[in-house]
Amino acid sequence: MQAEGIQAASWLLIALPLAGAAILLLGGRRTDRWGHLLGCATAVAAFGVGVAMLVQMLGYDAAERGRTVHLWDFIDVGSFKVGMNLLVDPLSISFVLLITGVGSLIHIYSIGYMAEDPERRKFFAYLNLFVAAMLLLVLGDNYLVMFLGWEGVGLASYLLIGFWQHKPTAATAAKKAFVVNRVGDMGIIIAIALMFATFGTIDYGPILGGEQAGMASRLSTGTATAIGLLLLLGACGKSAQLPLQSWLLDAMEGPTPVSALIHAATMVTAGVYLIVRSGPIFEMSETAQLVVTIVGAATLLFGAIIGCAKDDIKKALAGSTMSQIGYMTLAAGLGKAGYVFAIAHLIAHGFFKAGLFLGAGSVMHGMKDDVNMRHYGALRAVMMTTTVTFGLGYLAIIGFPLLSGWFTKDAIIEAAFDKGGTSGAVLGACAVIGAAVTAYYMSRVMFMTFFGEKRWADDVHPHESPKVMTVPLMLLAVGSVAAGGLLILGGFSGFLEPVVGAPEHEHEFKWLTAPGAAVFVLMIIGAAIAWRQYGARKVPREAPKGSFVTVAARKDLYGDAFNESLLMRPGQWLTRLAVWFDGRGVDGLVNGTAAGVGGSSGRLRRVQTGFARSYALSMLGGAALVVAALLVVNVS
Amino acid sequence: MSDFPWLSVLIGLPLVGALLLIAIPRERETLVKQFALGVSLVVAALTGAVAAGFDAGGARFQFEEKYWWIKEFGVHWALGVDGVALTLILMSVILVPLVILASWHEADRSGGSDVPAKRSVKTYFALLLTLEAAMIGVFAATDVFLFYVFFEAMLVPVYFIIGSYGGAQRSYAAVKFLLYSLFGGLLMLVAVIWLYPLSAKSAADGGVGHGTFMFDELSKMNIDPTTAKWLFLGFFVAFAIKAPMFPVHTWLPDAAQQSPAGALVLIVGVLDKVGTYGMLRFCLELFPGASKWATPAVLAFAVVSIIYGAILAIGQVDMKRLIAYTSISHFGFIVLGVFAMTSQAQSGAALYMVNHGFSTGALFLIVGFMIVRRRSAKISDFGGMQKVAPVLAGTFLVAGLSSLSLPGLSPFVSEFLVVVGTFSRYEWAAVASIIAIVLAAIYILWMYQRTMGGPTVPAVEGMKDLSAREKWVIAPIIAIIVAMGFFPQPVLHVINPSVDHTLARVDRHDPAPDITGNVAENGARP
């Protein structure tokens, strides 16, 4: 159905921040003075448009809430017709509000955080670019427009991780993030090609269907598995899920607001969006769904274990992000029973993880950009607002009853058990163990940073951050407390149902469940252990040696070592071999043979005087090779 | 306006300009440059005006003209453009003035330490204009012999540009370039001449009844399969060298390393396209059966070129060589698209030729700006430039991102179409080629990191950012790259009918999707 009213102008959502980015980048230094204000204004304005669109949507019947906007014909070749089309529906509007809402708060916070940076204007330009691309990702009405946004956020992520390009570590981390994501992108491009070959279109509507089933429902299991796994590969890259997780920890080289917005609240959840959006395809293949749940369960443990060993506050939180997205991926793999909880947890996580990261940024701001928690301690005395807001985020993420995480994470755990069978039990157990580990590592962060004795050097004078930073913290803390409950109790599942479908068994919210009780007990135990180790005891300023598990976790469970020995080193050898071969092999071999056959008096003369003849021979050799190959291959 | 010989005028203008240039006194170097720039701008404007009169839905070849040239031998001065040729000519005439503006000081005697003593400024610009005339001619020729003449004529100015204005090993590179090209040209010449007696045969014997080189007549012939295979090979090898494809590519990196950066834009951006253009136009339409016969092997060579070129690019230490190898990879995609023979793949390939010209052109131009500042194209001689020259670094990044086919920039559209179109018929080739998007990210971003990122090295300290002239060179290209990234349809609209003609001639139809029907109206959701 065509969009009308303000929804027909949904392109404004993208155009506003895009215009902001363009003005700030093209305007250059002239816009230094007010660039940050323009950056914030476009984000807030986009949020306003988003809210207006939601209000309009709520006025429609549930079945009529999916509206499309055709902007222009993007590509039209043969039967391949793709429009620059947007889709406003309950799923995309949920993301729009998260992106522009949390995004606006992070923009405002950045005014203070980046105040000292001479390139602050450029920073806001990139943030605006990110918001525009992310909105395109979630609003696109076909896989290609989605992919435009998908790569756009990848670009923004690259620019912002490497914002401090003069730091070699930042430049390397940015490149790594981009390259690893490209591995996932291969999956998406081939998936799109396969979808076009299968359906003759890549539009959401005809493939995924709405009230009536789409063409996806007629997929063979094999094709559905193929498309599903290819999309999953892309999702793994963007959402830092195993085996493409390695870039996220390095991405913490970017300024902290970037870590909060892109590498916690929004961009890294795009993989979950993709899987939920493509639900009807995954539902046609149990294999694909099972692999999704396995990836999610493995990553939620993997990230949580890494989070336990990191002394760098941002990297501990990054491990946590990986782990929490693992929960969402797990839920998305559960099919209709899990989609709503995946998205609810995603939104709740967007609030509390953004709050935690910005809180960490506030701490770093006061601690001369030191990120080592072993140098913190007892900061609650000097940073009251940060402590309270961070603390609320902390309680939310560990799933303290009645806070956001409790509603959304416990729902995922229950849904995993409800899957039944061995796989359900194993997935549920992983999720429960993950919850306990989460309580441990987050408590560790909390205690090391805000409790215990002060361990900072005498020349560091920690202080509370300015209002422009603490007010966003407070607002995010409100979200950390309330978002989960509002979503789960407030009928979010009914809201999303027209898009993601209804689960077979209507999930009924219960205040007390068996898994819930178990998770609660384990959470207390996890937090208690952390208190014994980091709250009650003195924390050494230097990291102790640690067991082999700790060492492994500090090294990101050897993810990089794996990549290096299996991919990078062989790759380097291959490159060198190819360069050698191109110089000697292709050019030289033919030359050499020709020289030998012709009885020429050696290399020197050939190089100095005879290159004309030898290249004539080498061309002949090369051309003969082409002809021979053409004849051989096509001998039939 | 249809009777006016517009295309002849477009070819003649730069030639006349080159001759007048020679008449300007040697000392008036600035006047020489301004005049050359003026001529190229007039050519560009005129081409734009002509292009505006092109009717995408009309006859295949438009602005046709046909005069006897060598009547005894059946050779015509015959010109005309279809959508593909028109867009390639447009790309060429847009690039030439930008190259002239970028090469403002390329031939100056104060150029640098390794500059040869005898360099004439006006000869350099006269050569560029001559090259422009040949480039327009080669795409506009509708007589196969005339095409061959332009094909070889392009070599002459390029040979002198590399040989006289290139780097330290310029004569080595120039000779290598010339020999490779001449060799390919000779093979093609044999095949071209062979066509004449074939066409003289009666229609019953597969000919057209009289000896001719006119493309539209030759493409109606019915050549016996064995002969067609040999003729196909003659054309194909010439085009494969020109494009260039693995394993006849080694002249390009050497030529790239030695050639002045500005001229390099035309060598890689336009000249090499004649190879892929030739495959699309002549190999497929003159020898449709042989083309289909050769397809599996050609696709294999294309895939090898894509991956091999990309791996080689990663291993390069010289930026000009690096970009040359990326082009070998990109040409692989174009050839893949041409021979996959689906409408998406071929339109993608044709669009790729245009996009690659601008994208790689931008990269070479910016590398040229860097060489002017540092007197070196070696990656290790740079570092941390984004701190001292942020605009230069920014444009370099955009150009680089376009080269790695970032969505939103024009090369993505064409690469995507090639992959999607290839996949629908040859899944293995599309899947194998896709690895290039990872390799491309590595070669581009690693080059960017080493030259622009990291701490600023002393040799780069105090370097000037882009001058106004340099900004005028690069801004239009970037604008085109971005605009065509989001709005490729106007160009595709012109290309599509030509591709449909080619596909009809080779009798290939797009594969039908596995699952059909049930398409909700307009993709509307509930």
Short mmCIF file of N, CA, C and O in Angstrom, two decimals, chain B residues 352-404:
data_model
loop_
_atom_site.label_atom_id
_atom_site.label_comp_id
_atom_site.label_asym_id
_atom_site.label_seq_id
_atom_site.Cartn_x
_atom_site.Cartn_y
_atom_site.Cartn_z
N TYR B 352 30.07 -1.02 -16.78
CA TYR B 352 31.34 -1.17 -16.08
C TYR B 352 32.45 -0.44 -16.82
O TYR B 352 33.32 0.19 -16.22
N MET B 353 32.42 -0.53 -18.17
CA MET B 353 33.46 0.13 -18.95
C MET B 353 33.46 1.62 -18.67
O MET B 353 34.51 2.24 -18.51
N VAL B 354 32.27 2.21 -18.61
CA VAL B 354 32.17 3.64 -18.35
C VAL B 354 32.61 3.95 -16.92
O VAL B 354 33.44 4.82 -16.67
N ASN B 355 32.06 3.21 -15.98
CA ASN B 355 32.34 3.48 -14.58
C ASN B 355 33.81 3.30 -14.25
O ASN B 355 34.40 4.06 -13.49
N HIS B 356 34.39 2.25 -14.83
CA HIS B 356 35.80 2.00 -14.58
C HIS B 356 36.66 3.13 -15.11
O HIS B 356 37.65 3.51 -14.49
N GLY B 357 36.25 3.70 -16.25
CA GLY B 357 37.01 4.82 -16.79
C GLY B 357 37.09 5.97 -15.81
O GLY B 357 38.16 6.54 -15.58
N PHE B 358 35.96 6.28 -15.19
CA PHE B 358 35.96 7.41 -14.24
C PHE B 358 36.64 7.03 -12.93
O PHE B 358 37.41 7.80 -12.37
N SER B 359 36.34 5.84 -12.44
CA SER B 359 36.86 5.44 -11.15
C SER B 359 38.39 5.31 -11.18
O SER B 359 39.10 5.91 -10.37
N THR B 360 38.88 4.53 -12.14
CA THR B 360 40.32 4.36 -12.25
C THR B 360 40.98 5.65 -12.70
O THR B 360 42.09 5.98 -12.26
N GLY B 361 40.27 6.39 -13.56
CA GLY B 361 40.79 7.69 -13.95
C GLY B 361 41.05 8.58 -12.75
O GLY B 361 42.11 9.19 -12.61
N ALA B 362 40.07 8.61 -11.85
CA ALA B 362 40.22 9.44 -10.64
C ALA B 362 41.44 8.97 -9.83
O ALA B 362 42.24 9.78 -9.35
N LEU B 363 41.58 7.67 -9.69
CA LEU B 363 42.72 7.16 -8.91
C LEU B 363 44.05 7.58 -9.54
O LEU B 363 44.95 8.07 -8.85
N PHE B 364 44.17 7.39 -10.85
CA PHE B 364 45.43 7.75 -11.51
C PHE B 364 45.68 9.25 -11.40
O PHE B 364 46.82 9.69 -11.18
N LEU B 365 44.64 10.05 -11.55
CA LEU B 365 44.83 11.51 -11.48
C LEU B 365 45.33 11.91 -10.11
O LEU B 365 46.26 12.72 -9.97
N ILE B 366 44.74 11.32 -9.05
CA ILE B 366 45.16 11.70 -7.71
C ILE B 366 46.57 11.19 -7.42
O ILE B 366 47.39 11.90 -6.83
N VAL B 367 46.85 9.99 -7.88
CA VAL B 367 48.23 9.51 -7.74
C VAL B 367 49.17 10.47 -8.47
O VAL B 367 50.26 10.76 -8.00
N GLY B 368 48.71 10.97 -9.63
CA GLY B 368 49.51 11.96 -10.35
C GLY B 368 49.78 13.19 -9.49
O GLY B 368 50.90 13.69 -9.44
N PHE B 369 48.74 13.66 -8.79
CA PHE B 369 48.93 14.82 -7.89
C PHE B 369 49.96 14.49 -6.81
O PHE B 369 50.76 15.34 -6.40
N MET B 370 49.93 13.25 -6.34
CA MET B 370 50.87 12.86 -5.29
C MET B 370 52.29 12.80 -5.84
O MET B 370 53.24 13.18 -5.18
N ILE B 371 52.41 12.32 -7.09
CA ILE B 371 53.75 12.21 -7.69
C ILE B 371 54.34 13.60 -7.88
O ILE B 371 55.53 13.82 -7.63
N VAL B 372 53.51 14.55 -8.31
CA VAL B 372 54.00 15.92 -8.49
C VAL B 372 54.59 16.44 -7.18
O VAL B 372 55.59 17.14 -7.17
N ARG B 373 53.99 16.05 -6.06
CA ARG B 373 54.45 16.57 -4.78
C ARG B 373 55.67 15.84 -4.24
O ARG B 373 56.49 16.40 -3.55
N ARG B 374 55.74 14.55 -4.52
CA ARG B 374 56.75 13.73 -3.86
C ARG B 374 57.77 13.18 -4.82
O ARG B 374 58.76 12.60 -4.41
N ARG B 375 57.54 13.34 -6.13
CA ARG B 375 58.43 12.80 -7.15
C ARG B 375 58.58 11.30 -7.02
O ARG B 375 59.66 10.76 -7.25
N SER B 376 57.54 10.64 -6.59
CA SER B 376 57.61 9.19 -6.45
C SER B 376 56.21 8.64 -6.41
O SER B 376 55.28 9.31 -5.95
N ALA B 377 56.06 7.42 -6.92
CA ALA B 377 54.76 6.75 -6.82
C ALA B 377 54.86 5.56 -5.87
O ALA B 377 53.96 4.75 -5.80
N LYS B 378 55.98 5.48 -5.17
CA LYS B 378 56.15 4.35 -4.27
C LYS B 378 55.33 4.55 -3.00
O LYS B 378 55.38 5.62 -2.37
N ILE B 379 54.61 3.54 -2.61
CA ILE B 379 53.76 3.64 -1.42
C ILE B 379 54.58 3.99 -0.20
O ILE B 379 54.20 4.83 0.62
N SER B 380 55.76 3.38 -0.09
CA SER B 380 56.56 3.57 1.13
C SER B 380 57.13 4.98 1.24
O SER B 380 57.65 5.36 2.28
N ASP B 381 57.05 5.78 0.17
CA ASP B 381 57.53 7.15 0.25
C ASP B 381 56.50 8.10 0.85
O ASP B 381 56.74 9.29 1.00
N PHE B 382 55.31 7.55 1.15
CA PHE B 382 54.26 8.38 1.72
C PHE B 382 53.91 7.88 3.12
O PHE B 382 54.40 6.85 3.56
N GLY B 383 53.02 8.59 3.77
CA GLY B 383 52.56 8.17 5.09
C GLY B 383 51.97 9.35 5.83
O GLY B 383 52.56 10.43 5.87
N GLY B 384 50.78 9.17 6.37
CA GLY B 384 50.17 10.21 7.18
C GLY B 384 49.76 11.45 6.40
O GLY B 384 49.67 12.54 6.95
N MET B 385 49.47 11.29 5.10
CA MET B 385 49.15 12.49 4.31
C MET B 385 47.82 13.12 4.66
O MET B 385 47.60 14.30 4.37
N GLN B 386 46.91 12.33 5.25
CA GLN B 386 45.60 12.90 5.54
C GLN B 386 45.70 14.05 6.53
O GLN B 386 44.84 14.90 6.60
N LYS B 387 46.78 14.08 7.29
CA LYS B 387 46.97 15.16 8.26
C LYS B 387 47.34 16.46 7.55
O LYS B 387 46.84 17.53 7.90
N VAL B 388 48.21 16.37 6.55
CA VAL B 388 48.68 17.58 5.89
C VAL B 388 47.84 17.95 4.68
O VAL B 388 47.77 19.12 4.30
N ALA B 389 47.22 16.97 4.04
CA ALA B 389 46.43 17.25 2.84
C ALA B 389 45.09 16.53 2.91
O ALA B 389 44.87 15.56 2.19
N PRO B 390 44.21 17.00 3.79
CA PRO B 390 42.95 16.26 3.99
C PRO B 390 42.06 16.17 2.76
O PRO B 390 41.41 15.15 2.56
N VAL B 391 42.05 17.20 1.93
CA VAL B 391 41.18 17.14 0.76
C VAL B 391 41.71 16.11 -0.23
O VAL B 391 40.96 15.29 -0.78
N LEU B 392 43.03 16.12 -0.42
CA LEU B 392 43.63 15.12 -1.30
C LEU B 392 43.33 13.72 -0.78
O LEU B 392 42.91 12.83 -1.52
N ALA B 393 43.51 13.54 0.53
CA ALA B 393 43.25 12.23 1.12
C ALA B 393 41.79 11.84 0.95
O ALA B 393 41.47 10.69 0.64
N GLY B 394 40.90 12.80 1.13
CA GLY B 394 39.47 12.51 1.02
C GLY B 394 39.09 12.07 -0.39
O GLY B 394 38.39 11.09 -0.57
N THR B 395 39.61 12.82 -1.38
CA THR B 395 39.28 12.43 -2.75
C THR B 395 39.90 11.08 -3.10
O THR B 395 39.29 10.26 -3.80
N PHE B 396 41.09 10.84 -2.59
CA PHE B 396 41.75 9.56 -2.83
C PHE B 396 40.90 8.43 -2.25
O PHE B 396 40.74 7.37 -2.87
N LEU B 397 40.36 8.67 -1.07
CA LEU B 397 39.53 7.64 -0.43
C LEU B 397 38.26 7.38 -1.25
O LEU B 397 37.89 6.23 -1.48
N VAL B 398 37.62 8.46 -1.69
CA VAL B 398 36.39 8.26 -2.47
C VAL B 398 36.70 7.50 -3.76
O VAL B 398 36.01 6.54 -4.12
N ALA B 399 37.78 7.91 -4.43
CA ALA B 399 38.15 7.20 -5.65
C ALA B 399 38.47 5.74 -5.36
O ALA B 399 38.06 4.84 -6.09
N GLY B 400 39.17 5.52 -4.26
CA GLY B 400 39.52 4.15 -3.88
C GLY B 400 38.28 3.34 -3.56
O GLY B 400 38.14 2.20 -4.00
N LEU B 401 37.36 3.94 -2.82
CA LEU B 401 36.13 3.22 -2.46
C LEU B 401 35.34 2.88 -3.71
O LEU B 401 34.70 1.83 -3.79
N SER B 402 35.39 3.77 -4.71
CA SER B 402 34.67 3.45 -5.94
C SER B 402 35.35 2.27 -6.62
O SER B 402 34.69 1.41 -7.20
N SER B 403 36.67 2.21 -6.51
CA SER B 403 37.39 1.11 -7.16
C SER B 403 37.08 -0.22 -6.48
O SER B 403 37.11 -1.27 -7.12
N LEU B 404 36.80 -0.19 -5.16
CA LEU B 404 36.43 -1.44 -4.51
C LEU B 404 34.93 -1.67 -4.56
O LEU B 404 34.38 -2.51 -3.85
#
